[in-house]
Amino acid sequence: MHQLGEMNETQEDLAQVIRLALAEQTEDVRLFVARLVRKYRTTEPELAEQLDLYLRTKTPRSGAPLRRAGPAPASPAQALPVDDESRLSLLKVFKDSPDREAPLLSRALEENLLQLIEERRQSKRLEASGLTPTRSAIFVGKPGVGKTLTARWLAAKLGVPLYVLDLTAVMSSLLGRSGNNLRAALDFAKRSPCVLLLDEIDAIAKRRSDDTDIGELKRLVTVILQEVDEWPATGLLLAATNHPELIDPALWRRFDLVVEFGMPDISAIRVAIKQFLGPDFGLFGRWADILAFAFNGESFSDIEREIQRFRRAVVLGTASDADLIEEFIKSRALALDRQGRIDLAVLLAKQTRLSQHTISDITGVSRDTIRKYSAEQGASTKKTPGRKSDQ
Ligand SMILES: Nc1ncnc2c1ncn2[C@@H]1O[C@H](COP(=O)(O)OP(=O)(O)O)[C@@H](O)[C@H]1O
Ligand SMILES: [Mg+2]
């Protein structure tokens, strides 16, 4: 459709201004020119000044003064798009402080994201080498592992708002309206520096499979395909899914970056427990290893919910921490296979003062078995003398 690759940068900029002007996207022209002013300020100061003058003298219809990109909020003159029928807002807005706490991420993932942020900070350097910063990324992972949270954090770090478009909600509206809503949201987000998150992007594919209105659905995918290709480098387009297998391969290929969010491993679970307990870590800290074991295989958001429940119960005085943990472990033990229950029983024997009777009661493992396995484990760690198996 466009052969931008064969043009130099100035030609590209010129072509872009013309494209927007012909499409009568006046506000987009203004924003783009504002970008040019910033871009050329040092290299072509006269041109920058001239463009700046144009921006100031020509009063836009909306009367909105232009703002510099940066931590300032998006121009208030732009109302958030709403669904025509329900008048409900299509986009959820998050404006977080840049010193917002970072999500718990694996090393590799964190490095990927830090590079993404650094690319923005040093976009000039990239430009000098003919490169653009990452403009789009797709987040893949089970529910509750931090995809939305990470989008919020990224936006905060970049000093721009995050807009979230929930595609499940969009797709549940009548199909014609889905298309309009999607376009309205995308157009809105393109107009100001921001991060746009297309959440649950697989919802489009799901709707597609009941093969009504195939044509309209294809058009929806096409709309997104084009947007991913043409997303302005001032913004960042994110998509999130927990069903990567449902994503159209053509769409999948379009994203600059694929970011995989795994389920937390045991060490991540430990850190999460500490973080979620906050000031109550002192009270529950002695259960940390057992909790980490019992939370194995669960998402961050499940772990957080459970821990909040403990903390509330303790504040209200409805149960002691020991009772809460015991009851919780009991419920988790049910889901474990026999070996899992034995491991849990041994852990409980080693790390708590619970009687073998109670442990047997919680885990359903006989006291004989607990003793046998504890002894075996004790024997295998005998190498470290003076280390008692119970405290
Ligand atoms: N990686 C993480 N680090 C810290 N908290 C997390 C993480 N992932 C999830 N949570 C907790 O669970 C909640 C839901 O996570 P969310 O980002 O909405 O998950 P997803 O979008 O992957 O389904 C978050 O608001 C946060 O409280
Ligand atoms: Mg989410």
Coordinates of C-alpha atoms and ligand atoms in Angstrom, one line a residue:
M1 CA 0.0 0.0 0.0
H2 CA 2.8 2.4 0.8
Q3 CA 6.4 2.3 -0.2
L4 CA 7.7 4.3 2.7
G5 CA 10.8 2.1 2.7
E6 CA 12.0 3.7 -0.5
M7 CA 11.6 7.3 0.7
N8 CA 14.0 9.3 2.8
E9 CA 12.8 10.6 6.1
T10 CA 11.8 14.1 5.0
Q11 CA 9.8 12.7 2.1
E12 CA 8.1 10.3 4.5
D13 CA 7.1 13.2 6.7
L14 CA 5.8 15.2 3.8
A15 CA 3.8 12.3 2.5
Q16 CA 2.3 11.8 5.9
V17 CA 1.2 15.4 6.3
I18 CA -0.4 15.2 2.8
R19 CA -2.1 12.0 3.6
L20 CA -3.6 13.3 6.8
A21 CA -4.5 16.6 5.2
L22 CA -6.4 14.9 2.4
A23 CA -8.2 12.8 4.8
E24 CA -9.2 16.0 6.6
Q25 CA -7.9 14.7 9.8
T26 CA -7.1 18.3 10.9
E27 CA -6.3 17.4 14.5
D28 CA -4.0 14.6 13.3
V29 CA -2.2 17.1 11.0
R30 CA -1.7 19.4 14.0
L31 CA -0.4 16.7 16.2
F32 CA 1.9 15.5 13.5
V33 CA 3.2 18.9 12.8
A34 CA 3.8 19.4 16.5
R35 CA 5.9 16.3 16.3
L36 CA 7.9 17.7 13.4
V37 CA 8.5 20.8 15.4
R38 CA 10.1 18.8 18.1
K39 CA 11.9 16.6 15.7
Y40 CA 13.5 19.4 13.7
R41 CA 14.1 21.8 16.6
T42 CA 17.8 21.1 16.7
T43 CA 18.6 20.0 13.2
E44 CA 16.5 22.5 11.3
P45 CA 15.7 25.3 13.7
E46 CA 14.2 27.6 11.1
L47 CA 11.9 25.1 9.7
A48 CA 10.8 24.1 13.2
E49 CA 10.1 27.7 14.1
Q50 CA 8.1 28.3 11.0
L51 CA 6.0 25.2 11.6
D52 CA 5.5 26.2 15.2
L53 CA 4.3 29.6 14.1
Y54 CA 1.7 28.0 11.8
L55 CA 0.5 25.9 14.7
R56 CA 0.1 29.0 16.9
T57 CA -1.6 31.3 14.4
K58 CA -4.1 29.0 12.8
T59 CA -6.7 28.5 15.5
P60 CA -8.1 25.0 15.3
R61 CA -11.8 24.5 15.3
S62 CA -11.6 22.8 18.6
G63 CA -9.7 25.7 20.0
A64 CA -7.4 23.3 21.9
P65 CA -4.0 24.7 22.6
L66 CA -1.2 22.3 21.6
R67 CA 0.7 20.7 24.3
R68 CA 4.1 19.1 24.3
A69 CA 4.2 15.4 24.5
G70 CA 5.3 14.2 27.9
P71 CA 3.8 13.6 31.2
A72 CA 1.1 16.2 30.7
P73 CA -2.4 14.6 30.3
A74 CA -3.8 14.2 26.8
S75 CA -5.6 17.3 25.4
P76 CA -8.8 17.7 27.4
A77 CA -10.5 18.9 24.2
Q78 CA -10.8 15.3 23.1
A79 CA -13.8 13.6 24.7
L80 CA -13.4 9.9 25.2
P81 CA -15.3 7.9 22.6
V82 CA -18.6 6.3 23.7
D83 CA -20.8 3.6 22.4
D84 CA -23.6 5.3 20.4
E85 CA -26.4 3.2 21.9
S86 CA -25.4 2.8 25.5
R87 CA -23.3 6.0 25.8
L88 CA -20.9 4.0 27.8
S89 CA -17.3 4.8 27.5
L90 CA -15.4 2.5 25.1
L91 CA -12.1 3.1 26.7
K92 CA -10.9 2.7 30.3
V93 CA -8.4 5.3 31.2
F94 CA -5.4 4.9 33.6
K95 CA -3.1 7.7 34.5
D96 CA -0.6 6.4 36.9
S97 CA 2.4 8.1 38.5
P98 CA 5.7 7.2 37.0
D99 CA 7.0 5.9 40.3
R100 CA 4.3 3.2 40.4
E101 CA 5.5 -0.1 41.7
A102 CA 6.8 -2.4 39.0
P103 CA 5.0 -5.7 38.4
L104 CA 6.7 -8.9 39.3
L105 CA 8.3 -10.1 36.1
S106 CA 10.7 -12.7 35.0
R107 CA 14.2 -11.5 34.2
A108 CA 13.9 -12.0 30.5
L109 CA 10.5 -10.2 30.4
E110 CA 11.7 -7.3 32.4
E111 CA 14.7 -6.9 30.1
N112 CA 12.4 -6.8 27.1
L113 CA 10.3 -4.1 28.6
L114 CA 13.2 -2.0 29.8
Q115 CA 14.6 -2.0 26.3
L116 CA 11.2 -0.9 25.0
I117 CA 11.2 2.0 27.4
E118 CA 14.8 2.8 26.6
E119 CA 14.0 2.9 22.9
R120 CA 11.5 5.6 23.6
R121 CA 14.0 7.6 25.7
Q122 CA 16.6 7.4 23.0
S123 CA 14.4 7.5 19.9
K124 CA 16.7 10.1 18.4
R125 CA 19.6 7.7 18.5
L126 CA 17.6 5.0 16.8
E127 CA 16.4 7.5 14.2
A128 CA 19.9 8.4 13.4
S129 CA 20.5 4.7 12.5
G130 CA 17.3 4.6 10.5
L131 CA 15.4 2.7 13.1
T132 CA 12.1 3.4 14.9
P133 CA 11.3 2.4 18.4
T134 CA 9.0 -0.6 19.0
R135 CA 5.5 0.5 18.1
S136 CA 3.5 -2.5 18.9
A137 CA 3.6 -5.6 21.1
I138 CA 1.4 -8.5 21.9
F139 CA 1.2 -9.8 25.5
V140 CA 0.5 -13.5 25.8
G141 CA -0.3 -15.4 29.0
K142 CA -2.9 -16.9 31.3
P143 CA -5.3 -14.7 33.1
G144 CA -4.0 -12.9 36.2
V145 CA -0.3 -13.0 35.4
G146 CA 0.1 -9.2 34.9
K147 CA -0.7 -8.4 31.3
T148 CA -3.0 -5.4 32.1
L149 CA -0.9 -4.4 35.1
T150 CA 2.3 -4.3 33.0
A151 CA 0.5 -2.2 30.3
R152 CA -0.3 0.3 33.1
W153 CA 3.2 0.3 34.4
L154 CA 4.6 0.8 30.9
A155 CA 2.4 3.7 30.2
A156 CA 3.3 5.3 33.5
K157 CA 7.0 4.9 32.8
L158 CA 6.5 6.5 29.4
G159 CA 4.6 9.4 31.0
V160 CA 1.5 8.9 28.9
P161 CA -2.0 7.6 29.7
L162 CA -3.1 4.0 29.1
Y163 CA -6.4 3.5 27.3
V164 CA -7.8 0.0 27.5
L165 CA -10.3 -1.3 24.9
D166 CA -11.8 -4.5 26.1
L167 CA -12.6 -6.4 22.9
T168 CA -14.9 -8.8 24.6
A169 CA -17.1 -5.9 25.4
V170 CA -16.8 -4.5 21.9
M171 CA -17.6 -7.8 20.3
S172 CA -20.7 -8.3 22.4
S173 CA -22.3 -5.2 20.8
L174 CA -24.1 -5.6 17.5
L175 CA -21.6 -6.3 14.8
G176 CA -22.0 -3.1 12.9
R177 CA -21.5 -1.2 16.1
S178 CA -18.4 -3.3 17.0
G179 CA -16.7 -2.0 13.9
N180 CA -17.7 1.6 14.6
N181 CA -16.6 1.3 18.2
L182 CA -13.3 -0.2 17.3
R183 CA -12.6 2.5 14.8
A184 CA -13.6 5.3 17.1
A185 CA -11.4 4.0 19.8
L186 CA -8.4 3.5 17.5
D187 CA -8.9 7.0 16.0
F188 CA -9.1 8.5 19.4
A189 CA -5.9 6.8 20.6
K190 CA -3.9 7.8 17.5
R191 CA -4.5 11.4 18.2
S192 CA -2.4 11.8 21.3
P193 CA 0.7 10.2 22.8
C194 CA -0.6 7.2 24.7
V195 CA -0.5 3.5 25.2
L196 CA -3.5 1.7 23.8
L197 CA -4.2 -1.8 25.0
L198 CA -6.5 -4.0 22.9
D199 CA -7.4 -6.4 25.7
E200 CA -8.6 -9.9 24.9
I201 CA -8.0 -9.5 21.3
D202 CA -8.9 -13.1 20.7
A203 CA -12.5 -12.1 21.2
I204 CA -12.6 -11.2 17.6
A205 CA -11.5 -14.7 16.6
K206 CA -14.0 -16.3 18.9
R207 CA -16.9 -14.4 17.4
R208 CA -15.6 -15.3 14.0
S209 CA -16.0 -19.0 14.6
D210 CA -19.8 -18.9 14.7
D211 CA -19.6 -17.9 11.0
T212 CA -22.3 -15.3 10.8
D213 CA -21.3 -12.0 9.3
I214 CA -18.0 -13.4 8.2
G215 CA -17.5 -10.4 5.9
E216 CA -17.9 -7.9 8.7
L217 CA -15.6 -9.8 11.0
K218 CA -12.9 -10.0 8.3
R219 CA -13.2 -6.3 7.9
L220 CA -12.6 -5.8 11.7
V221 CA -9.5 -7.9 11.5
T222 CA -8.3 -5.9 8.5
V223 CA -8.9 -2.7 10.4
I224 CA -6.6 -3.9 13.2
L225 CA -4.0 -5.2 10.7
Q226 CA -3.7 -1.8 9.1
E227 CA -3.6 0.0 12.4
V228 CA -0.8 -2.2 13.7
D229 CA 1.2 -1.5 10.6
E230 CA 0.6 2.2 10.7
W231 CA 0.6 2.9 14.4
P232 CA 2.4 6.2 15.0
A233 CA 5.7 5.9 16.8
T234 CA 4.5 8.6 19.3
G235 CA 2.1 5.9 20.7
L236 CA 2.4 2.3 21.6
L237 CA -0.1 -0.3 20.6
L238 CA -0.5 -3.3 22.8
A239 CA -2.7 -6.3 22.5
A240 CA -3.2 -9.0 25.1
T241 CA -4.5 -12.5 24.8
N242 CA -4.7 -15.7 26.7
H243 CA -5.5 -17.6 23.6
P244 CA -2.7 -17.1 21.2
E245 CA -3.8 -20.0 19.1
L246 CA -6.9 -18.1 18.1
I247 CA -5.0 -15.1 16.7
D248 CA -5.0 -14.7 13.0
P249 CA -1.4 -15.5 11.9
A250 CA -1.4 -12.4 9.6
L251 CA -2.2 -10.3 12.6
W252 CA 0.3 -12.1 14.8
R253 CA 3.1 -11.3 12.4
R254 CA 2.3 -7.6 12.5
F255 CA 3.4 -7.0 16.1
D256 CA 6.9 -5.8 16.6
L257 CA 7.3 -7.7 19.8
V258 CA 5.8 -10.8 21.4
V259 CA 5.9 -10.8 25.1
E260 CA 5.2 -14.1 27.0
F261 CA 4.0 -13.9 30.5
G262 CA 4.5 -17.2 32.3
M263 CA 2.9 -18.5 35.4
P264 CA 5.0 -17.6 38.4
D265 CA 7.6 -20.1 39.5
I266 CA 8.3 -20.9 43.1
S267 CA 10.8 -18.0 43.6
A268 CA 8.4 -15.5 42.0
I269 CA 5.6 -16.9 44.3
R270 CA 7.8 -16.2 47.3
V271 CA 8.4 -12.6 46.3
A272 CA 4.7 -12.2 45.5
I273 CA 3.7 -13.5 48.9
K274 CA 6.0 -11.0 50.6
Q275 CA 4.7 -8.1 48.5
F276 CA 1.0 -9.0 48.9
L277 CA 1.4 -9.4 52.6
G278 CA 2.9 -6.0 53.0
P279 CA 2.9 -4.9 56.6
D280 CA 1.4 -8.2 57.6
F281 CA 4.5 -10.1 56.5
G282 CA 5.6 -10.1 60.1
L283 CA 2.6 -12.0 61.1
F284 CA 2.4 -14.5 58.3
G285 CA 6.1 -14.7 57.3
R286 CA 6.6 -17.9 59.2
W287 CA 4.2 -19.6 56.8
A288 CA 5.9 -18.3 53.7
D289 CA 7.5 -21.6 52.6
I290 CA 4.3 -23.5 53.1
L291 CA 2.2 -20.9 51.3
A292 CA 4.7 -20.8 48.4
F293 CA 4.3 -24.6 48.2
A294 CA 0.5 -24.5 48.3
F295 CA 0.3 -21.6 45.8
N296 CA 2.3 -23.5 43.2
G297 CA 0.5 -23.4 39.9
E298 CA -1.6 -20.4 40.7
S299 CA -1.6 -17.0 39.1
F300 CA -0.5 -13.8 40.8
S301 CA -4.0 -12.5 41.0
D302 CA -5.3 -15.7 42.7
I303 CA -2.4 -15.5 45.2
E304 CA -3.2 -11.9 45.9
R305 CA -6.9 -12.5 46.4
E306 CA -6.2 -15.3 48.9
I307 CA -3.7 -13.3 50.8
Q308 CA -6.0 -10.3 51.0
R309 CA -8.6 -12.6 52.4
F310 CA -6.2 -13.8 55.2
R311 CA -5.3 -10.2 56.0
R312 CA -8.9 -9.1 56.3
A313 CA -9.8 -12.0 58.5
V314 CA -7.0 -11.2 60.8
V315 CA -7.9 -7.6 61.1
L316 CA -11.5 -8.5 61.8
G317 CA -10.4 -11.1 64.3
T318 CA -12.5 -13.8 62.8
A319 CA -9.7 -16.3 62.8
S320 CA -6.1 -16.6 63.9
D321 CA -3.3 -16.8 61.3
A322 CA -2.7 -20.4 62.2
D323 CA -6.3 -21.3 61.7
L324 CA -6.5 -19.6 58.4
I325 CA -3.4 -21.2 57.1
E326 CA -4.4 -24.6 58.3
E327 CA -7.8 -24.4 56.7
F328 CA -6.3 -23.0 53.5
I329 CA -3.7 -25.8 53.3
K330 CA -6.4 -28.3 53.8
S331 CA -8.4 -27.0 50.9
R332 CA -5.3 -27.0 48.7
A333 CA -4.2 -30.5 49.8
L334 CA -7.4 -31.9 48.3
A335 CA -6.2 -30.9 44.8
L336 CA -2.8 -32.5 45.2
D337 CA -1.9 -36.1 44.1
R338 CA -0.5 -38.5 46.7
Q339 CA 3.2 -37.5 46.2
G340 CA 2.2 -33.8 46.4
R341 CA 0.4 -34.5 49.7
I342 CA 3.4 -36.3 51.1
D343 CA 5.7 -33.5 50.2
L344 CA 3.4 -31.1 51.8
A345 CA 3.2 -33.2 55.0
V346 CA 6.9 -33.4 55.2
L347 CA 7.2 -29.7 54.7
L348 CA 4.7 -29.0 57.4
A349 CA 6.5 -31.4 59.8
K350 CA 9.8 -29.6 59.1
Q351 CA 8.7 -26.0 59.2
T352 CA 5.8 -25.7 61.6
R353 CA 5.0 -26.7 65.1
L354 CA 1.9 -28.5 64.0
S355 CA 1.6 -31.9 65.6
Q356 CA 1.9 -35.0 63.3
H357 CA -1.7 -35.7 64.2
T358 CA -2.8 -32.3 62.8
I359 CA -0.6 -32.6 59.7
S360 CA -2.0 -36.0 59.0
D361 CA -5.5 -34.5 59.4
I362 CA -4.7 -31.7 57.0
T363 CA -3.0 -33.7 54.3
G364 CA -4.6 -37.1 54.6
V365 CA -1.2 -38.7 54.9
S366 CA -0.7 -41.2 57.7
R367 CA 1.6 -40.4 60.5
D368 CA 3.8 -43.4 59.7
T369 CA 4.3 -42.2 56.2
I370 CA 5.1 -38.7 57.4
R371 CA 7.7 -40.1 59.7
K372 CA 9.2 -42.4 57.1
Y373 CA 9.6 -39.6 54.5
S374 CA 10.8 -37.1 57.0
A375 CA 13.5 -39.5 58.1
E376 CA 14.5 -40.2 54.5
Q377 CA 14.7 -36.5 53.8
G378 CA 16.6 -35.9 57.0
A379 CA 19.1 -38.7 56.0
S380 CA 19.7 -37.1 52.6
T381 CA 20.5 -33.7 54.2
K382 CA 22.7 -35.3 56.9
K383 CA 25.7 -33.9 55.2
T384 CA 25.2 -30.6 56.9
P385 CA 25.8 -31.4 60.6
G386 CA 24.0 -29.6 63.3
R387 CA 21.0 -28.9 61.2
K388 CA 17.8 -30.0 63.0
S389 CA 14.8 -30.9 60.9
D390 CA 12.5 -29.1 63.3
Q391 CA 12.8 -25.7 64.9
Ligands
LIG1 N1 3.2 -9.8 37.6 C1 2.4 -9.3 38.6 N2 3.0 -8.6 39.6 C2 2.3 -8.2 40.6 N3 0.9 -8.3 40.7 C3 0.3 -9.0 39.8 C4 1.0 -9.6 38.7 N4 0.1 -10.2 37.9 C5 -1.1 -10.0 38.4 N5 -1.0 -9.3 39.6 C6 -2.1 -9.0 40.4 O1 -3.3 -9.5 39.9 C7 -4.2 -8.5 39.4 C8 -4.7 -8.8 38.0 O2 -3.7 -8.9 37.1 P1 -3.8 -8.5 35.5 O3 -2.7 -7.6 35.1 O4 -5.2 -7.9 35.3 O5 -3.8 -9.9 34.8 P2 -4.0 -10.2 33.3 O6 -4.2 -9.0 32.6 O7 -2.8 -11.0 32.9 O8 -5.2 -11.1 33.3 C9 -3.3 -7.2 39.3 O9 -4.0 -6.1 39.5 C10 -2.3 -7.5 40.5 O10 -2.9 -7.1 41.7
MG2 MG -6.0 -8.4 31.7

